Amino acid sequence: RKEVEQDPGPFNVPEGATVAFNCTYSNSASQSFFWYRQDCRKEPKLLMSVYSSGNEDGRFTAQLNRASQYISLLIRDSKLSDSATYLCVVNPRYGGSQGNLIFGKGTKLSVKP
Amino acid sequence: EPEVTQTPSHQVTQMGQEVILHCVPISNHLYFYWYRQILGQKVEFLVSFYNNEISEKSEIFDDQFSVERPDGSNFTLKIRSTKLEDSAMYFCASMGDFTGETGELFFGEGSRLTVL
């Protein structure tokens, strides 16, 4: 089983749509979770951390289900500028300083006018 | 806004040649990383570096790879004898301190290595 699995997409949605990305991870001892965004041929950039209680940042909502080892990202009212690849990222240890980040392959989102 | 800077942006080399990729992490950061991304593939951890030594490395980071922090600002990745499969985008990243769950890695724009 792959360490971090994501639907590769692409997801093609119209502006204003709501889109959801899912991710599963294999290491039940994983401690912290993130969504990164990567534009074509650019570096990954942190979108948001994912907390056990779920968290929201504007149009973005992240959820974590430790029992199912499942992470989600919801984007509401999608904009053209949301077009990118969304990377599910897991830290198998507490704090990035002690371990490496495990990246999923990413889900590509394309928002059309 | 402080940023991680990497040079060169693109390097083309012949198989078997040595390559050094350069990174200047954010100035007050303590933890440094190299990741790579083969075209169309996922981002993969190579090595982490703290307090002037490697703190962790992946199985990709074999004897052909080395890292160095020669002075207070630079952080380099050396590939001793490049292979075709080393062709990838190499990302340097840094983190400020141990902030636990919310620690954020800041990535440079990457150095694209093409091995012919």
PDB file of C-alpha atoms in Angstrom:
ATOM      1  CA  ARG A   1       0.000   0.000   0.000  1.00  0.00           C
ATOM      2  CA  LYS A   2       1.333   3.435  -0.949  1.00  0.00           C
ATOM      3  CA  GLU A   3       2.185   5.694   1.980  1.00  0.00           C
ATOM      4  CA  VAL A   4      -0.018   8.586   0.875  1.00  0.00           C
ATOM      5  CA  GLU A   5      -2.633   8.015  -1.796  1.00  0.00           C
ATOM      6  CA  GLN A   6      -4.631  10.571  -3.676  1.00  0.00           C
ATOM      7  CA  ASP A   7      -6.963  10.539  -6.649  1.00  0.00           C
ATOM      8  CA  PRO A   8      -4.735  11.937  -9.428  1.00  0.00           C
ATOM      9  CA  GLY A   9      -7.595  13.697 -11.180  1.00  0.00           C
ATOM     10  CA  PRO A  10      -7.706  15.877 -13.096  1.00  0.00           C
ATOM     11  CA  PHE A  11     -10.740  17.533 -11.624  1.00  0.00           C
ATOM     12  CA  ASN A  12     -12.218  19.942 -14.166  1.00  0.00           C
ATOM     13  CA  VAL A  13     -14.762  22.239 -12.553  1.00  0.00           C
ATOM     14  CA  PRO A  14     -16.474  25.518 -13.433  1.00  0.00           C
ATOM     15  CA  GLU A  15     -15.815  28.677 -11.468  1.00  0.00           C
ATOM     16  CA  GLY A  16     -17.880  28.801  -8.324  1.00  0.00           C
ATOM     17  CA  ALA A  17     -18.061  25.051  -7.914  1.00  0.00           C
ATOM     18  CA  THR A  18     -17.301  23.206  -4.712  1.00  0.00           C
ATOM     19  CA  VAL A  19     -14.663  20.525  -5.043  1.00  0.00           C
ATOM     20  CA  ALA A  20     -13.424  17.929  -2.581  1.00  0.00           C
ATOM     21  CA  PHE A  21     -10.114  16.106  -2.506  1.00  0.00           C
ATOM     22  CA  ASN A  22      -9.490  12.958  -0.537  1.00  0.00           C
ATOM     23  CA  CYS A  23      -6.340  11.354   0.719  1.00  0.00           C
ATOM     24  CA  THR A  24      -5.481   8.224   2.671  1.00  0.00           C
ATOM     25  CA  TYR A  25      -2.278   7.427   4.495  1.00  0.00           C
ATOM     26  CA  SER A  26      -0.867   4.097   5.523  1.00  0.00           C
ATOM     27  CA  ASN A  27       1.132   4.858   8.666  1.00  0.00           C
ATOM     28  CA  SER A  28      -1.303   4.973  11.557  1.00  0.00           C
ATOM     29  CA  ALA A  29       1.372   6.551  13.770  1.00  0.00           C
ATOM     30  CA  SER A  30       1.599   9.646  11.562  1.00  0.00           C
ATOM     31  CA  GLN A  31       1.477  12.780  13.612  1.00  0.00           C
ATOM     32  CA  SER A  32       0.823  15.794  11.461  1.00  0.00           C
ATOM     33  CA  PHE A  33      -0.890  16.460   8.209  1.00  0.00           C
ATOM     34  CA  PHE A  34      -0.884  19.188   5.615  1.00  0.00           C
ATOM     35  CA  TRP A  35      -2.228  20.251   2.276  1.00  0.00           C
ATOM     36  CA  TYR A  36       0.280  21.857  -0.044  1.00  0.00           C
ATOM     37  CA  ARG A  37      -0.395  23.461  -3.376  1.00  0.00           C
ATOM     38  CA  GLN A  38       1.938  23.141  -6.342  1.00  0.00           C
ATOM     39  CA  ASP A  39       1.598  25.162  -9.496  1.00  0.00           C
ATOM     40  CA  CYS A  40       2.981  23.716 -12.708  1.00  0.00           C
ATOM     41  CA  ARG A  41       6.787  23.355 -12.490  1.00  0.00           C
ATOM     42  CA  LYS A  42       6.891  25.374  -9.285  1.00  0.00           C
ATOM     43  CA  GLU A  43       7.723  24.592  -5.694  1.00  0.00           C
ATOM     44  CA  PRO A  44       5.155  23.228  -3.222  1.00  0.00           C
ATOM     45  CA  LYS A  45       3.628  25.850  -0.950  1.00  0.00           C
ATOM     46  CA  LEU A  46       1.803  25.190   2.282  1.00  0.00           C
ATOM     47  CA  LEU A  47      -1.922  25.710   1.906  1.00  0.00           C
ATOM     48  CA  MET A  48      -2.976  24.665   5.367  1.00  0.00           C
ATOM     49  CA  SER A  49      -2.235  22.315   8.201  1.00  0.00           C
ATOM     50  CA  VAL A  50      -4.894  19.752   9.072  1.00  0.00           C
ATOM     51  CA  TYR A  51      -5.987  19.445  12.684  1.00  0.00           C
ATOM     52  CA  SER A  52      -7.903  16.628  14.326  1.00  0.00           C
ATOM     53  CA  SER A  53     -10.850  18.884  15.002  1.00  0.00           C
ATOM     54  CA  GLY A  54     -10.991  20.057  11.401  1.00  0.00           C
ATOM     55  CA  ASN A  55     -10.111  23.555  10.382  1.00  0.00           C
ATOM     56  CA  GLU A  56     -11.190  26.221   7.955  1.00  0.00           C
ATOM     57  CA  ASP A  57      -9.362  29.023   6.221  1.00  0.00           C
ATOM     58  CA  GLY A  58     -11.670  31.142   4.116  1.00  0.00           C
ATOM     59  CA  ARG A  59     -12.973  28.986   1.277  1.00  0.00           C
ATOM     60  CA  PHE A  60     -10.822  26.025   2.313  1.00  0.00           C
ATOM     61  CA  THR A  61     -11.826  23.386   4.857  1.00  0.00           C
ATOM     62  CA  ALA A  62      -9.629  20.498   5.920  1.00  0.00           C
ATOM     63  CA  GLN A  63     -10.732  17.414   7.830  1.00  0.00           C
ATOM     64  CA  LEU A  64      -8.817  14.567   9.414  1.00  0.00           C
ATOM     65  CA  ASN A  65     -10.167  11.170  10.389  1.00  0.00           C
ATOM     66  CA  ARG A  66      -7.443   9.324  12.268  1.00  0.00           C
ATOM     67  CA  ALA A  67      -9.483   6.157  12.689  1.00  0.00           C
ATOM     68  CA  SER A  68      -9.916   5.837   8.924  1.00  0.00           C
ATOM     69  CA  GLN A  69      -6.513   7.384   8.152  1.00  0.00           C
ATOM     70  CA  TYR A  70      -8.250   9.780   5.839  1.00  0.00           C
ATOM     71  CA  ILE A  71      -7.728  13.465   5.104  1.00  0.00           C
ATOM     72  CA  SER A  72      -9.893  15.739   3.017  1.00  0.00           C
ATOM     73  CA  LEU A  73      -9.800  19.212   1.546  1.00  0.00           C
ATOM     74  CA  LEU A  74     -12.905  21.094   0.469  1.00  0.00           C
ATOM     75  CA  ILE A  75     -12.702  24.181  -1.713  1.00  0.00           C
ATOM     76  CA  ARG A  76     -15.838  26.276  -1.939  1.00  0.00           C
ATOM     77  CA  ASP A  77     -16.621  28.869  -4.596  1.00  0.00           C
ATOM     78  CA  SER A  78     -13.595  27.850  -6.642  1.00  0.00           C
ATOM     79  CA  LYS A  79     -11.663  30.527  -8.516  1.00  0.00           C
ATOM     80  CA  LEU A  80      -9.604  30.342 -11.681  1.00  0.00           C
ATOM     81  CA  SER A  81      -6.561  30.958  -9.500  1.00  0.00           C
ATOM     82  CA  ASP A  82      -7.260  27.749  -7.570  1.00  0.00           C
ATOM     83  CA  SER A  83      -6.083  25.764 -10.599  1.00  0.00           C
ATOM     84  CA  ALA A  84      -3.066  23.813  -9.370  1.00  0.00           C
ATOM     85  CA  THR A  85      -2.059  20.408  -8.046  1.00  0.00           C
ATOM     86  CA  TYR A  86      -3.038  19.782  -4.438  1.00  0.00           C
ATOM     87  CA  LEU A  87      -0.619  17.658  -2.462  1.00  0.00           C
ATOM     88  CA  CYS A  88      -1.609  15.678   0.597  1.00  0.00           C
ATOM     89  CA  VAL A  89       1.378  15.594   2.935  1.00  0.00           C
ATOM     90  CA  VAL A  90       1.966  13.546   6.058  1.00  0.00           C
ATOM     91  CA  ASN A  91       4.664  13.854   8.691  1.00  0.00           C
ATOM     92  CA  PRO A  92       5.277  10.471  10.258  1.00  0.00           C
ATOM     93  CA  ARG A  93       6.785  12.061  13.334  1.00  0.00           C
ATOM     94  CA  TYR A  94       5.880  14.957  15.538  1.00  0.00           C
ATOM     95  CA  GLY A  95       7.384  18.107  14.073  1.00  0.00           C
ATOM     96  CA  GLY A  96       9.069  18.489  10.737  1.00  0.00           C
ATOM     97  CA  SER A  97      12.449  18.733  12.333  1.00  0.00           C
ATOM     98  CA  GLN A  98      12.517  15.086  13.263  1.00  0.00           C
ATOM     99  CA  GLY A  99      11.346  13.464  10.137  1.00  0.00           C
ATOM    100  CA  ASN A 100      10.704  13.796   6.527  1.00  0.00           C
ATOM    101  CA  LEU A 101       7.446  14.761   4.892  1.00  0.00           C
ATOM    102  CA  ILE A 102       5.701  12.100   2.870  1.00  0.00           C
ATOM    103  CA  PHE A 103       4.003  13.585  -0.163  1.00  0.00           C
ATOM    104  CA  GLY A 104       1.134  12.186  -2.133  1.00  0.00           C
ATOM    105  CA  LYS A 105       1.383  12.391  -5.873  1.00  0.00           C
ATOM    106  CA  GLY A 106      -1.192  15.159  -5.934  1.00  0.00           C
ATOM    107  CA  THR A 107      -4.609  15.835  -7.384  1.00  0.00           C
ATOM    108  CA  LYS A 108      -4.743  18.224 -10.291  1.00  0.00           C
ATOM    109  CA  LEU A 109      -7.507  20.811 -10.279  1.00  0.00           C
ATOM    110  CA  SER A 110      -8.470  22.849 -13.299  1.00  0.00           C
ATOM    111  CA  VAL A 111     -11.070  25.584 -12.781  1.00  0.00           C
ATOM    112  CA  LYS A 112     -12.671  26.777 -15.981  1.00  0.00           C
ATOM    113  CA  PRO A 113     -14.493  30.088 -16.595  1.00  0.00           C
TER     114      PRO A 113
ATOM    115  CA  GLU B   1       9.168  38.353   2.418  1.00  0.00           C
ATOM    116  CA  PRO B   2      12.135  36.102   3.243  1.00  0.00           C
ATOM    117  CA  GLU B   3      12.606  33.255   0.831  1.00  0.00           C
ATOM    118  CA  VAL B   4      14.759  30.248   0.080  1.00  0.00           C
ATOM    119  CA  THR B   5      16.889  30.853  -2.975  1.00  0.00           C
ATOM    120  CA  GLN B   6      18.392  28.165  -5.174  1.00  0.00           C
ATOM    121  CA  THR B   7      20.971  28.207  -7.936  1.00  0.00           C
ATOM    122  CA  PRO B   8      21.263  27.251 -10.679  1.00  0.00           C
ATOM    123  CA  SER B   9      17.671  27.186 -11.854  1.00  0.00           C
ATOM    124  CA  HIS B  10      18.602  24.648 -14.519  1.00  0.00           C
ATOM    125  CA  GLN B  11      21.741  22.589 -15.010  1.00  0.00           C
ATOM    126  CA  VAL B  12      22.511  20.209 -17.824  1.00  0.00           C
ATOM    127  CA  THR B  13      25.324  17.750 -17.259  1.00  0.00           C
ATOM    128  CA  GLN B  14      26.830  14.645 -18.734  1.00  0.00           C
ATOM    129  CA  MET B  15      26.396  11.310 -17.011  1.00  0.00           C
ATOM    130  CA  GLY B  16      29.235  10.671 -14.578  1.00  0.00           C
ATOM    131  CA  GLN B  17      29.912  14.333 -13.890  1.00  0.00           C
ATOM    132  CA  GLU B  18      29.754  15.905 -10.463  1.00  0.00           C
ATOM    133  CA  VAL B  19      27.059  18.464  -9.773  1.00  0.00           C
ATOM    134  CA  ILE B  20      26.662  20.880  -6.887  1.00  0.00           C
ATOM    135  CA  LEU B  21      23.329  22.527  -6.253  1.00  0.00           C
ATOM    136  CA  HIS B  22      23.273  25.617  -4.099  1.00  0.00           C
ATOM    137  CA  CYS B  23      20.712  26.863  -1.633  1.00  0.00           C
ATOM    138  CA  VAL B  24      20.484  29.853   0.657  1.00  0.00           C
ATOM    139  CA  PRO B  25      17.879  29.060   3.311  1.00  0.00           C
ATOM    140  CA  ILE B  26      15.938  31.731   5.158  1.00  0.00           C
ATOM    141  CA  SER B  27      18.473  33.410   7.419  1.00  0.00           C
ATOM    142  CA  ASN B  28      17.147  32.566  10.890  1.00  0.00           C
ATOM    143  CA  HIS B  29      16.026  29.058  10.049  1.00  0.00           C
ATOM    144  CA  LEU B  30      17.548  26.059  11.787  1.00  0.00           C
ATOM    145  CA  TYR B  31      16.439  23.027   9.800  1.00  0.00           C
ATOM    146  CA  PHE B  32      17.340  22.373   6.192  1.00  0.00           C
ATOM    147  CA  TYR B  33      16.144  19.823   3.691  1.00  0.00           C
ATOM    148  CA  TRP B  34      16.595  18.579   0.178  1.00  0.00           C
ATOM    149  CA  TYR B  35      13.736  17.019  -1.723  1.00  0.00           C
ATOM    150  CA  ARG B  36      13.520  15.940  -5.320  1.00  0.00           C
ATOM    151  CA  GLN B  37      10.707  15.530  -7.826  1.00  0.00           C
ATOM    152  CA  ILE B  38      11.151  13.484 -10.957  1.00  0.00           C
ATOM    153  CA  LEU B  39       8.966  14.860 -13.741  1.00  0.00           C
ATOM    154  CA  GLY B  40       5.394  13.688 -13.284  1.00  0.00           C
ATOM    155  CA  GLN B  41       6.165  12.002  -9.972  1.00  0.00           C
ATOM    156  CA  LYS B  42       5.706  12.893  -6.329  1.00  0.00           C
ATOM    157  CA  VAL B  43       7.986  15.024  -4.221  1.00  0.00           C
ATOM    158  CA  GLU B  44      10.439  12.767  -2.364  1.00  0.00           C
ATOM    159  CA  PHE B  45      12.487  13.453   0.747  1.00  0.00           C
ATOM    160  CA  LEU B  46      16.241  13.142   0.394  1.00  0.00           C
ATOM    161  CA  VAL B  47      17.867  14.482   3.529  1.00  0.00           C
ATOM    162  CA  SER B  48      17.399  16.715   6.553  1.00  0.00           C
ATOM    163  CA  PHE B  49      20.160  18.707   8.228  1.00  0.00           C
ATOM    164  CA  TYR B  50      20.298  20.296  11.653  1.00  0.00           C
ATOM    165  CA  ASN B  51      23.062  21.588  13.869  1.00  0.00           C
ATOM    166  CA  ASN B  52      25.657  20.987  11.156  1.00  0.00           C
ATOM    167  CA  GLU B  53      24.902  17.358  10.644  1.00  0.00           C
ATOM    168  CA  ILE B  54      22.514  15.089   8.785  1.00  0.00           C
ATOM    169  CA  SER B  55      19.567  14.254  10.992  1.00  0.00           C
ATOM    170  CA  GLU B  56      17.831  11.892   8.611  1.00  0.00           C
ATOM    171  CA  LYS B  57      18.228  10.608   5.074  1.00  0.00           C
ATOM    172  CA  SER B  58      16.161   8.483   2.755  1.00  0.00           C
ATOM    173  CA  GLU B  59      17.234   5.405   0.839  1.00  0.00           C
ATOM    174  CA  ILE B  60      17.551   7.605  -2.239  1.00  0.00           C
ATOM    175  CA  PHE B  61      20.356   9.515  -0.525  1.00  0.00           C
ATOM    176  CA  ASP B  62      23.126   7.007  -1.163  1.00  0.00           C
ATOM    177  CA  ASP B  63      26.904   7.445  -1.176  1.00  0.00           C
ATOM    178  CA  GLN B  64      26.726   9.477  -4.366  1.00  0.00           C
ATOM    179  CA  PHE B  65      24.995  12.277  -2.482  1.00  0.00           C
ATOM    180  CA  SER B  66      26.385  14.610   0.141  1.00  0.00           C
ATOM    181  CA  VAL B  67      25.326  17.850   1.775  1.00  0.00           C
ATOM    182  CA  GLU B  68      27.321  20.626   3.281  1.00  0.00           C
ATOM    183  CA  ARG B  69      26.797  23.891   5.030  1.00  0.00           C
ATOM    184  CA  PRO B  70      30.145  25.496   4.277  1.00  0.00           C
ATOM    185  CA  ASP B  71      29.328  28.824   5.896  1.00  0.00           C
ATOM    186  CA  GLY B  72      26.494  30.460   7.771  1.00  0.00           C
ATOM    187  CA  SER B  73      24.298  30.951   4.745  1.00  0.00           C
ATOM    188  CA  ASN B  74      24.782  28.287   2.084  1.00  0.00           C
ATOM    189  CA  PHE B  75      23.497  24.727   2.037  1.00  0.00           C
ATOM    190  CA  THR B  76      24.694  22.581  -0.848  1.00  0.00           C
ATOM    191  CA  LEU B  77      23.769  19.234  -2.353  1.00  0.00           C
ATOM    192  CA  LYS B  78      26.507  17.419  -4.223  1.00  0.00           C
ATOM    193  CA  ILE B  79      25.971  14.493  -6.544  1.00  0.00           C
ATOM    194  CA  ARG B  80      29.341  12.881  -7.143  1.00  0.00           C
ATOM    195  CA  SER B  81      28.764  10.928 -10.330  1.00  0.00           C
ATOM    196  CA  THR B  82      25.435  11.705 -11.906  1.00  0.00           C
ATOM    197  CA  LYS B  83      23.241   9.047 -13.456  1.00  0.00           C
ATOM    198  CA  LEU B  84      20.423   9.456 -15.959  1.00  0.00           C
ATOM    199  CA  GLU B  85      17.900   8.718 -13.226  1.00  0.00           C
ATOM    200  CA  ASP B  86      19.156  11.684 -11.197  1.00  0.00           C
ATOM    201  CA  SER B  87      17.358  13.956 -13.651  1.00  0.00           C
ATOM    202  CA  ALA B  88      14.769  15.742 -11.550  1.00  0.00           C
ATOM    203  CA  MET B  89      13.812  19.003  -9.904  1.00  0.00           C
ATOM    204  CA  TYR B  90      15.690  19.387  -6.643  1.00  0.00           C
ATOM    205  CA  PHE B  91      14.020  21.489  -3.983  1.00  0.00           C
ATOM    206  CA  CYS B  92      15.765  22.957  -0.995  1.00  0.00           C
ATOM    207  CA  ALA B  93      13.599  23.763   2.018  1.00  0.00           C
ATOM    208  CA  SER B  94      14.072  25.270   5.436  1.00  0.00           C
ATOM    209  CA  MET B  95      12.120  25.540   8.645  1.00  0.00           C
ATOM    210  CA  GLY B  96      12.492  28.043  11.423  1.00  0.00           C
ATOM    211  CA  ASP B  97      12.187  26.083  14.601  1.00  0.00           C
ATOM    212  CA  PHE B  98      10.492  23.154  16.180  1.00  0.00           C
ATOM    213  CA  THR B  99       6.915  24.339  16.182  1.00  0.00           C
ATOM    214  CA  GLY B 100       5.492  20.886  16.366  1.00  0.00           C
ATOM    215  CA  GLU B 101       2.358  20.189  14.466  1.00  0.00           C
ATOM    216  CA  THR B 102       2.270  23.460  12.620  1.00  0.00           C
ATOM    217  CA  GLY B 103       5.884  23.606  11.476  1.00  0.00           C
ATOM    218  CA  GLU B 104       5.977  24.934   7.936  1.00  0.00           C
ATOM    219  CA  LEU B 105       8.595  24.081   5.360  1.00  0.00           C
ATOM    220  CA  PHE B 106       9.512  26.898   3.011  1.00  0.00           C
ATOM    221  CA  PHE B 107      10.644  25.612  -0.355  1.00  0.00           C
ATOM    222  CA  GLY B 108      12.938  27.236  -2.855  1.00  0.00           C
ATOM    223  CA  GLU B 109      11.921  27.436  -6.495  1.00  0.00           C
ATOM    224  CA  GLY B 110      14.012  24.406  -7.324  1.00  0.00           C
ATOM    225  CA  SER B 111      17.001  23.489  -9.460  1.00  0.00           C
ATOM    226  CA  ARG B 112      16.196  21.419 -12.492  1.00  0.00           C
ATOM    227  CA  LEU B 113      18.919  18.884 -13.209  1.00  0.00           C
ATOM    228  CA  THR B 114      19.088  17.219 -16.595  1.00  0.00           C
ATOM    229  CA  VAL B 115      21.580  14.382 -16.984  1.00  0.00           C
ATOM    230  CA  LEU B 116      22.421  13.403 -20.566  1.00  0.00           C
TER     231      LEU B 116
END
